[in-house]
Amino acid sequence: MTPAGEIHIELMHRAGRVDSVTIASTRPEAARVLVDKTPEQVLSMVPLLFSLCGNAQAYAALLACRAALGLAAEPVADAAREGLVQLEAVREHAWRILLDWPALLGQPADKAAMATLLKLDRQFKACLFVDGEAFSLDSRLLINVPGFNGLIAELTDLIDRAIFGGGLGRFLAITDAAQLLDFVAGNTGLAAQLLNALYQRDWLALGNSSVACLPELEYAELHQQMHNADLSAFCLAPQWQGRCYEATPLSRQQAQPLIAELQSRYGRGLLVRFVAVLLEVTAIPKHVAPPTRATVGGAGGVGLAQVQAARGLLIHRLALRQGRVYDYRIVAPTEWNFHPDGVLAQGLKALQATDADDLRRQAEWLIQAVDPCVAYRVTLHKQ
Amino acid sequence: MCLALPAQITDIDFTTQMAIASVDGVKVEVSLALVDDVKVGDYVLVHVGYALNKIDEEEALKTLALFAEAGLTAS
């Protein structure tokens, strides 16, 4: 195990029926490295610290620093930054789809497509900001519209070929469950193969959980909760008003008519989760600058920012004293979703497998659907 | 929230595109399928078995110093 830590998931079962679930994390509290630094130093360090969701982390840090310093918002630049965060979400989802979904289907990963996508992703910042410096206090916009649009076209083409077998247009036109089933039956792309496997195995509702989606958190309420909370405990295992919530792509997509219909039929199981991810992968390149739900605020040297990262809500909160960070906290979506009593734990408890091998397979699919941002390990214990 | 731990490549098998990298003194096996032009001695960022991108030595050492300062790594 490396210093990045991991999530260890243990299932206690009898002949494939789960009795109890334990989820433990050895991930370090990385934000402590930012204590005693100036806001400028924080903003130069954050991109070095995080390999995944680097844009979301850097944007949340920028918003929190700006709020703590009492600096004004930058509407146009922030719209460009939000676009970068959303494009990063496509990259993060594509990682799972191209490298991990084939493994679920017993196929080799599509490393070539992922390598191409990573190369494209690195070029977006340079099309929007001078020297690609998007997340510093003195970033300057320099929008290269033809270059940006060219990258979006390449990204869309790649997604069409690698994920939808040339059927992206057809997938985008789906509005109800019957059309989804038609698409799955008539397409040979990776997405259709994965969804088809769910239909074939009757796993559409697998891992259904009653844990609700996290509502939009008002700045003042979140500020108050974090002000009064044991912050270390909150960052490791966050709850809102005493309850666990899920903060996933499904939380963002649940109002979509297709998702609402699928959810009413199959609950919040595997089908609705995988379709929510596919909706984001297809919608973001098409509408790359929609309004964001990022909320920000600050007072008395405290800055608080919420950004929708690929896997769900990301919170940064910092407190400044004499121009330096006195306290810095980060609450990542994985902490909500892999909470010991959260959506994954509840979904795992609902699994009903025929034996240990089947249980492990089902658990792997559900974990991939909820999507942790770090390495994980699953151990089964027979009761 | 995955930490971007720089790993130094110590050995490469070009036929399989696999390499051995050292992360804070721990040897790990990584795939080089997602990055170009990596050679022994280079630093890469690693995520669940894949090298994500190559970073220059100065940036790698700066990042490793940050992690060491925070007590997140042994060295």
Coordinates of C-alpha atoms in Angstrom, one line a residue:
Chain A
M1 CA 0.0 0.0 0.0
T2 CA 1.3 3.5 -0.9
P3 CA 0.9 6.6 1.3
A4 CA -2.2 7.5 -0.8
G5 CA -4.1 5.0 1.3
E6 CA -7.0 2.8 0.3
I7 CA -10.5 1.8 1.2
H8 CA -11.0 -1.6 2.7
I9 CA -14.5 -3.1 2.3
E10 CA -15.3 -6.3 4.3
L11 CA -18.4 -8.3 3.8
M12 CA -19.6 -10.8 6.4
H13 CA -21.9 -13.3 4.7
R14 CA -23.7 -16.6 4.9
A15 CA -23.8 -18.5 1.5
G16 CA -23.8 -15.2 -0.4
R17 CA -26.3 -13.3 1.8
V18 CA -24.7 -10.3 3.5
D19 CA -25.0 -10.1 7.3
S20 CA -22.9 -7.0 7.8
V21 CA -20.5 -4.6 6.0
T22 CA -17.5 -2.8 7.3
I23 CA -15.9 0.1 5.3
A24 CA -12.6 1.5 6.6
S25 CA -10.3 4.1 5.0
T26 CA -6.6 4.6 5.5
R27 CA -6.5 7.8 3.4
P28 CA -4.5 10.5 5.0
E29 CA -5.9 14.0 5.7
A30 CA -3.9 15.6 2.9
A31 CA -5.2 19.1 3.5
R32 CA -3.0 19.5 6.6
V33 CA -0.1 20.1 4.3
L34 CA -1.7 23.4 3.4
V35 CA -1.7 24.7 7.0
D36 CA 0.6 27.8 7.7
K37 CA 0.8 28.6 4.0
T38 CA -0.4 31.8 2.3
P39 CA -3.3 31.7 -0.2
E40 CA -0.9 32.1 -3.1
Q41 CA 1.2 29.1 -1.8
V42 CA -2.0 27.1 -1.3
L43 CA -3.0 27.7 -4.9
S44 CA 0.4 26.6 -6.3
M45 CA 0.4 23.5 -4.1
V46 CA -3.1 22.1 -4.6
P47 CA -2.5 21.1 -8.3
L48 CA 0.6 19.2 -7.1
L49 CA -1.2 17.3 -4.4
F50 CA -4.1 15.7 -6.3
S51 CA -3.8 13.5 -9.4
L52 CA -7.5 13.0 -9.9
C53 CA -10.1 15.8 -10.1
G54 CA -7.2 18.3 -10.0
N55 CA -9.3 21.0 -11.7
A56 CA -12.1 20.5 -9.2
Q57 CA -9.7 20.6 -6.3
A58 CA -7.9 23.7 -7.6
Y59 CA -11.2 25.5 -8.4
A60 CA -12.6 24.8 -4.9
A61 CA -9.3 26.0 -3.4
L62 CA -9.4 29.2 -5.5
L63 CA -13.0 29.9 -4.6
A64 CA -12.4 29.3 -0.9
C65 CA -9.2 31.5 -0.9
R66 CA -11.0 34.3 -2.7
A67 CA -13.9 34.2 -0.3
A68 CA -11.6 34.2 2.8
L69 CA -9.7 37.2 1.3
G70 CA -12.9 39.0 0.5
L71 CA -12.0 39.2 -3.2
A72 CA -14.7 39.7 -5.8
A73 CA -16.0 36.9 -8.1
E74 CA -14.8 36.7 -11.7
P75 CA -17.9 35.6 -13.6
V76 CA -16.4 35.1 -17.1
A77 CA -13.3 33.4 -15.9
D78 CA -15.3 31.3 -13.4
A79 CA -17.5 30.1 -16.2
A80 CA -14.4 28.9 -18.1
R81 CA -13.1 27.2 -14.9
E82 CA -16.5 25.5 -14.4
G83 CA -16.2 24.2 -18.0
L84 CA -12.8 22.8 -17.2
V85 CA -14.2 21.1 -14.1
Q86 CA -16.9 19.5 -16.2
L87 CA -14.6 18.3 -18.9
E88 CA -12.5 16.8 -16.2
A89 CA -15.6 14.9 -15.0
V90 CA -15.8 13.4 -18.5
R91 CA -12.2 12.3 -18.2
E92 CA -12.8 10.7 -14.8
H93 CA -15.9 8.9 -16.0
A94 CA -14.1 7.8 -19.1
W95 CA -11.4 6.3 -16.9
R96 CA -13.9 4.0 -15.3
I97 CA -15.7 3.2 -18.6
L98 CA -12.7 2.5 -20.7
L99 CA -10.4 0.8 -18.2
D100 CA -12.7 -0.7 -15.6
W101 CA -16.0 -1.5 -17.3
P102 CA -14.3 -3.9 -19.8
A103 CA -12.9 -5.8 -16.8
L104 CA -16.4 -6.3 -15.5
L105 CA -17.3 -7.8 -18.9
G106 CA -14.2 -9.9 -19.0
Q107 CA -12.6 -7.9 -21.8
P108 CA -9.3 -6.0 -22.1
A109 CA -9.3 -2.4 -21.2
D110 CA -9.3 0.2 -24.0
K111 CA -6.0 1.8 -23.0
A112 CA -5.4 3.4 -26.4
A113 CA -8.6 5.4 -26.3
M114 CA -7.9 6.5 -22.7
A115 CA -4.4 7.6 -23.6
T116 CA -5.9 9.7 -26.5
L117 CA -8.5 11.2 -24.1
L118 CA -5.8 12.1 -21.5
K119 CA -3.8 13.9 -24.2
L120 CA -6.9 15.9 -25.3
D121 CA -7.8 16.7 -21.7
R122 CA -4.4 18.3 -21.1
Q123 CA -5.0 20.8 -23.9
F124 CA -8.2 22.4 -22.7
K125 CA -6.7 24.8 -20.1
A126 CA -4.3 26.2 -22.7
C127 CA -7.3 27.1 -24.9
L128 CA -8.8 29.2 -22.1
F129 CA -6.1 30.8 -20.0
V130 CA -2.7 32.4 -20.6
D131 CA 0.0 29.7 -20.1
G132 CA -2.8 27.3 -19.1
E133 CA -2.8 28.9 -15.6
A134 CA -6.5 28.6 -14.8
F135 CA -6.6 28.4 -11.0
S136 CA -4.4 31.2 -9.5
L137 CA -5.4 34.6 -8.1
D138 CA -3.9 36.3 -11.1
S139 CA -5.0 33.9 -13.9
R140 CA -5.7 35.7 -17.2
L141 CA -8.3 34.6 -19.7
L142 CA -7.2 34.1 -23.3
I143 CA -10.0 32.2 -25.1
N144 CA -9.0 30.3 -28.3
V145 CA -12.5 29.5 -29.6
P146 CA -11.5 27.5 -32.7
G147 CA -8.9 25.5 -30.7
F148 CA -11.4 24.8 -27.9
N149 CA -14.2 23.8 -30.3
G150 CA -11.7 21.6 -32.2
L151 CA -10.8 19.7 -29.0
I152 CA -14.5 19.3 -28.1
A153 CA -15.2 17.8 -31.6
E154 CA -12.3 15.4 -31.1
L155 CA -13.5 14.5 -27.7
T156 CA -17.1 13.9 -28.9
D157 CA -15.8 11.7 -31.8
L158 CA -13.7 9.7 -29.4
I159 CA -16.6 9.1 -27.0
D160 CA -18.8 8.1 -29.9
R161 CA -16.3 5.5 -31.2
A162 CA -14.9 4.1 -28.0
I163 CA -18.0 4.1 -25.7
F164 CA -21.1 4.1 -28.0
G165 CA -19.9 2.1 -31.0
G166 CA -20.9 5.0 -33.3
G167 CA -24.3 5.3 -31.7
L168 CA -23.8 8.5 -29.6
G169 CA -26.5 10.4 -31.5
R170 CA -29.0 7.6 -30.9
F171 CA -28.1 7.5 -27.2
L172 CA -28.6 11.3 -26.9
A173 CA -32.1 11.0 -28.3
I174 CA -33.3 8.5 -25.7
T175 CA -36.0 9.9 -23.5
D176 CA -37.6 6.8 -21.9
A177 CA -36.9 3.3 -20.6
A178 CA -38.3 1.6 -23.8
Q179 CA -35.9 3.6 -26.0
L180 CA -33.0 2.7 -23.7
L181 CA -33.8 -1.0 -24.1
D182 CA -34.0 -0.6 -27.9
F183 CA -30.6 1.1 -27.9
V184 CA -29.0 -1.6 -25.7
A185 CA -30.4 -4.3 -28.0
G186 CA -29.2 -2.7 -31.2
N187 CA -25.8 -1.3 -30.3
T188 CA -22.5 -3.2 -29.8
G189 CA -20.5 -0.4 -28.1
L190 CA -19.0 -0.7 -24.6
A191 CA -21.9 1.2 -22.9
A192 CA -24.6 -1.0 -24.5
Q193 CA -22.6 -4.1 -23.7
L194 CA -22.4 -3.2 -20.0
L195 CA -26.1 -2.2 -19.8
N196 CA -27.1 -5.3 -21.7
A197 CA -25.2 -7.4 -19.1
L198 CA -27.4 -5.8 -16.4
Y199 CA -30.6 -6.7 -18.3
Q200 CA -29.3 -10.3 -19.0
R201 CA -28.4 -10.9 -15.4
D202 CA -31.5 -9.2 -14.0
W203 CA -29.2 -6.8 -12.1
L204 CA -31.1 -3.6 -12.9
A205 CA -32.0 -2.9 -9.3
L206 CA -29.0 -4.6 -7.7
G207 CA -27.6 -2.6 -4.8
N208 CA -30.7 -0.4 -4.4
S209 CA -30.3 1.8 -1.4
S210 CA -32.6 4.1 0.6
V211 CA -29.9 6.6 1.3
A212 CA -31.1 9.9 -0.1
C213 CA -29.2 12.1 -2.6
L214 CA -27.5 15.0 -0.9
P215 CA -29.6 18.2 -1.3
E216 CA -28.1 21.4 -2.4
L217 CA -26.4 22.8 0.7
E218 CA -26.9 26.5 1.5
Y219 CA -23.7 28.3 2.2
A220 CA -24.9 29.7 5.6
E221 CA -26.1 26.3 6.8
L222 CA -23.0 24.5 5.8
H223 CA -20.8 27.2 7.3
Q224 CA -22.7 26.9 10.5
Q225 CA -22.5 23.0 10.6
M226 CA -18.7 23.1 9.9
H227 CA -18.2 25.9 12.4
N228 CA -19.8 23.7 15.1
A229 CA -18.5 20.3 14.0
D230 CA -15.5 18.2 15.0
L231 CA -14.0 18.9 11.6
S232 CA -11.7 15.9 11.5
A233 CA -14.6 13.6 12.1
F234 CA -16.8 15.5 9.6
C235 CA -14.1 15.2 6.9
L236 CA -13.6 11.5 7.4
A237 CA -17.3 10.5 7.7
P238 CA -19.6 13.4 6.7
Q239 CA -23.3 13.5 7.5
W240 CA -25.8 16.2 7.0
Q241 CA -28.3 17.0 9.8
G242 CA -27.4 13.6 11.4
R243 CA -28.0 11.5 8.3
C244 CA -25.9 9.9 5.6
Y245 CA -26.4 11.1 2.0
E246 CA -25.0 10.1 -1.3
A247 CA -23.1 12.6 -3.4
T248 CA -22.7 11.0 -6.8
P249 CA -23.4 11.7 -10.5
L250 CA -26.9 10.3 -9.8
S251 CA -27.4 13.1 -7.3
R252 CA -26.9 15.6 -10.2
Q253 CA -28.9 13.6 -12.8
Q254 CA -31.9 12.5 -10.8
A255 CA -34.2 15.2 -12.2
Q256 CA -33.6 13.9 -15.8
P257 CA -36.8 12.3 -17.1
L258 CA -35.0 9.1 -18.1
I259 CA -33.4 8.8 -14.7
A260 CA -36.6 9.5 -12.9
E261 CA -38.4 6.8 -14.8
L262 CA -35.7 4.2 -14.3
Q263 CA -35.5 5.1 -10.7
S264 CA -39.2 4.6 -10.2
R265 CA -39.0 1.2 -11.8
Y266 CA -35.7 -0.1 -10.4
G267 CA -34.8 2.2 -7.5
R268 CA -31.2 3.5 -7.1
G269 CA -29.6 0.3 -8.3
L270 CA -26.9 -0.5 -10.9
L271 CA -28.9 0.5 -14.0
V272 CA -29.7 4.0 -12.9
R273 CA -26.2 4.6 -11.7
F274 CA -24.5 3.6 -14.9
V275 CA -27.0 5.5 -17.0
A276 CA -26.4 8.7 -14.9
V277 CA -22.7 8.4 -15.7
L278 CA -23.3 7.9 -19.4
L279 CA -25.7 10.9 -19.5
E280 CA -22.9 13.1 -18.0
V281 CA -20.3 11.8 -20.5
T282 CA -22.6 12.6 -23.4
A283 CA -24.1 15.9 -22.2
I284 CA -21.0 17.7 -21.0
P285 CA -19.1 18.0 -24.3
K286 CA -22.4 19.2 -25.9
H287 CA -23.2 21.9 -23.3
V288 CA -19.8 22.6 -21.8
A289 CA -20.6 25.8 -20.1
P290 CA -23.9 25.4 -18.2
P291 CA -24.6 27.1 -14.9
T292 CA -22.9 25.4 -12.0
R293 CA -24.2 24.6 -8.6
A294 CA -20.9 25.8 -7.1
T295 CA -21.7 28.0 -4.1
V296 CA -19.2 30.1 -2.2
G297 CA -19.0 32.5 0.6
G298 CA -16.8 33.8 3.3
A299 CA -16.6 36.0 6.4
G300 CA -14.0 36.8 9.0
G301 CA -11.2 35.2 7.2
V302 CA -13.0 31.9 6.6
G303 CA -13.7 30.8 3.0
L304 CA -16.0 27.9 2.1
A305 CA -16.5 26.5 -1.4
Q306 CA -18.6 23.8 -3.0
V307 CA -17.8 22.4 -6.4
Q308 CA -19.4 19.5 -8.3
A309 CA -16.5 17.2 -9.1
A310 CA -16.8 14.1 -11.2
R311 CA -17.8 11.8 -8.4
G312 CA -20.0 14.3 -6.5
L313 CA -19.8 17.3 -4.2
L314 CA -16.4 18.5 -3.2
I315 CA -16.1 21.0 -0.2
H316 CA -13.0 23.1 0.6
R317 CA -13.0 25.2 3.8
L318 CA -10.1 27.3 5.0
A319 CA -9.5 29.8 7.9
L320 CA -6.9 32.5 7.6
R321 CA -5.1 34.2 10.4
Q322 CA -2.5 37.0 9.7
G323 CA -2.6 36.1 6.0
R324 CA -1.8 32.4 6.5
V325 CA -3.9 29.3 6.6
Y326 CA -4.8 28.4 10.2
D327 CA -7.1 25.5 9.3
Y328 CA -7.8 23.8 5.9
R329 CA -10.4 21.0 5.4
I330 CA -11.5 19.1 2.4
V331 CA -14.6 16.9 2.2
A332 CA -14.4 14.7 -0.9
P333 CA -17.4 12.9 -2.4
T334 CA -15.9 9.5 -1.6
E335 CA -16.2 10.3 2.1
W336 CA -20.0 10.7 1.7
N337 CA -20.5 7.7 -0.6
F338 CA -18.1 5.3 1.2
H339 CA -19.3 6.4 4.7
P340 CA -19.5 3.3 7.0
D341 CA -23.3 3.6 6.9
G342 CA -23.6 5.4 3.5
V343 CA -25.0 4.5 0.1
L344 CA -22.4 1.8 -0.7
A345 CA -22.7 0.1 2.7
Q346 CA -26.5 0.0 2.4
G347 CA -26.3 -1.2 -1.2
L348 CA -23.9 -4.0 -0.3
K349 CA -26.2 -5.1 2.5
A350 CA -29.0 -5.5 0.0
L351 CA -27.1 -7.9 -2.3
Q352 CA -28.5 -11.3 -2.6
A353 CA -26.0 -13.7 -4.3
T354 CA -26.1 -17.4 -4.8
D355 CA -22.6 -18.0 -3.4
A356 CA -19.4 -16.2 -2.4
D357 CA -18.1 -15.9 -6.0
D358 CA -21.4 -14.4 -7.1
L359 CA -21.4 -12.0 -4.1
R360 CA -17.9 -10.8 -4.9
R361 CA -18.9 -10.2 -8.5
Q362 CA -22.0 -8.2 -7.5
A363 CA -20.0 -6.2 -5.0
E364 CA -17.4 -5.3 -7.6
W365 CA -20.1 -4.0 -10.0
L366 CA -21.7 -2.0 -7.3
I367 CA -18.4 -0.5 -6.1
Q368 CA -17.5 0.5 -9.7
A369 CA -21.0 2.1 -10.0
V370 CA -20.5 4.2 -6.9
D371 CA -16.9 4.8 -8.0
P372 CA -14.3 5.5 -5.3
C373 CA -11.5 7.9 -6.1
V374 CA -8.8 5.7 -4.5
A375 CA -7.7 2.1 -4.7
Y376 CA -9.9 -0.3 -2.8
R377 CA -9.8 -3.9 -1.5
V378 CA -12.7 -6.2 -0.9
T379 CA -12.5 -9.1 1.6
L380 CA -15.3 -11.7 2.1
H381 CA -15.7 -13.4 5.5
K382 CA -17.9 -16.5 5.7
Q383 CA -19.9 -16.6 8.9
Chain B
M1 CA -9.4 12.9 -3.4
C2 CA -6.5 10.9 -4.6
L3 CA -3.0 12.0 -3.7
A4 CA -0.7 12.7 -6.6
L5 CA 2.3 10.8 -5.4
P6 CA 5.3 11.0 -7.8
A7 CA 6.9 7.7 -8.5
Q8 CA 10.3 7.2 -10.0
I9 CA 10.6 4.6 -12.8
T10 CA 13.3 2.1 -11.9
D11 CA 12.7 -0.6 -14.6
I12 CA 10.7 -1.0 -17.8
D13 CA 9.6 -4.0 -19.8
F14 CA 8.9 -2.4 -23.2
T15 CA 7.2 -5.5 -24.6
T16 CA 4.4 -5.4 -22.1
Q17 CA 4.5 -1.6 -21.4
M18 CA 4.8 -2.4 -17.7
A19 CA 7.3 -0.8 -15.4
I20 CA 8.5 -0.9 -11.8
A21 CA 8.3 2.4 -10.0
S22 CA 9.3 3.5 -6.5
V23 CA 6.8 5.4 -4.5
D24 CA 8.1 6.6 -1.1
G25 CA 10.5 3.6 -1.1
V26 CA 7.7 1.1 -2.0
K27 CA 8.1 -0.7 -5.3
V28 CA 4.9 -0.8 -7.3
E29 CA 4.1 -2.2 -10.8
V30 CA 2.6 0.3 -13.2
S31 CA 1.3 0.3 -16.7
L32 CA 2.9 2.8 -19.1
A33 CA 0.0 2.4 -21.6
L34 CA -1.4 5.9 -21.0
V35 CA 1.9 7.9 -21.3
D36 CA 4.5 8.4 -24.0
D37 CA 8.3 8.5 -23.9
V38 CA 8.9 7.3 -20.4
K39 CA 12.4 6.1 -19.5
V40 CA 14.1 4.8 -16.4
G41 CA 14.7 7.6 -13.9
D42 CA 11.6 9.6 -15.0
Y43 CA 9.0 10.6 -12.5
V44 CA 5.3 9.8 -13.2
L45 CA 2.1 10.3 -11.3
V46 CA 0.5 6.9 -10.6
H47 CA -3.1 6.0 -10.1
V48 CA -4.4 2.5 -9.4
G49 CA -1.7 0.8 -11.4
Y50 CA -1.4 3.3 -14.3
A51 CA 1.1 6.1 -14.9
L52 CA -1.1 9.1 -15.5
N53 CA 1.5 11.6 -16.8
K54 CA 5.1 12.3 -16.7
I55 CA 6.3 15.2 -14.5
D56 CA 9.7 16.9 -14.3
E57 CA 12.1 16.1 -11.6
E58 CA 11.9 19.5 -10.0
E59 CA 8.1 19.3 -9.7
A60 CA 8.3 15.7 -8.4
L61 CA 10.9 16.6 -5.7
K62 CA 8.8 19.7 -4.7
T63 CA 5.7 17.5 -4.3
L64 CA 7.6 14.8 -2.4
A65 CA 9.0 17.5 0.0
L66 CA 5.4 18.7 0.6
F67 CA 4.2 15.2 1.5
A68 CA 7.2 14.6 3.8
E69 CA 6.7 18.0 5.5
A70 CA 3.1 16.9 6.3
G71 CA 4.3 13.5 7.6
L72 CA 2.4 11.7 4.8
T73 CA 5.5 10.0 3.5
A74 CA 8.5 8.4 5.3
S75 CA 11.2 10.2 3.4

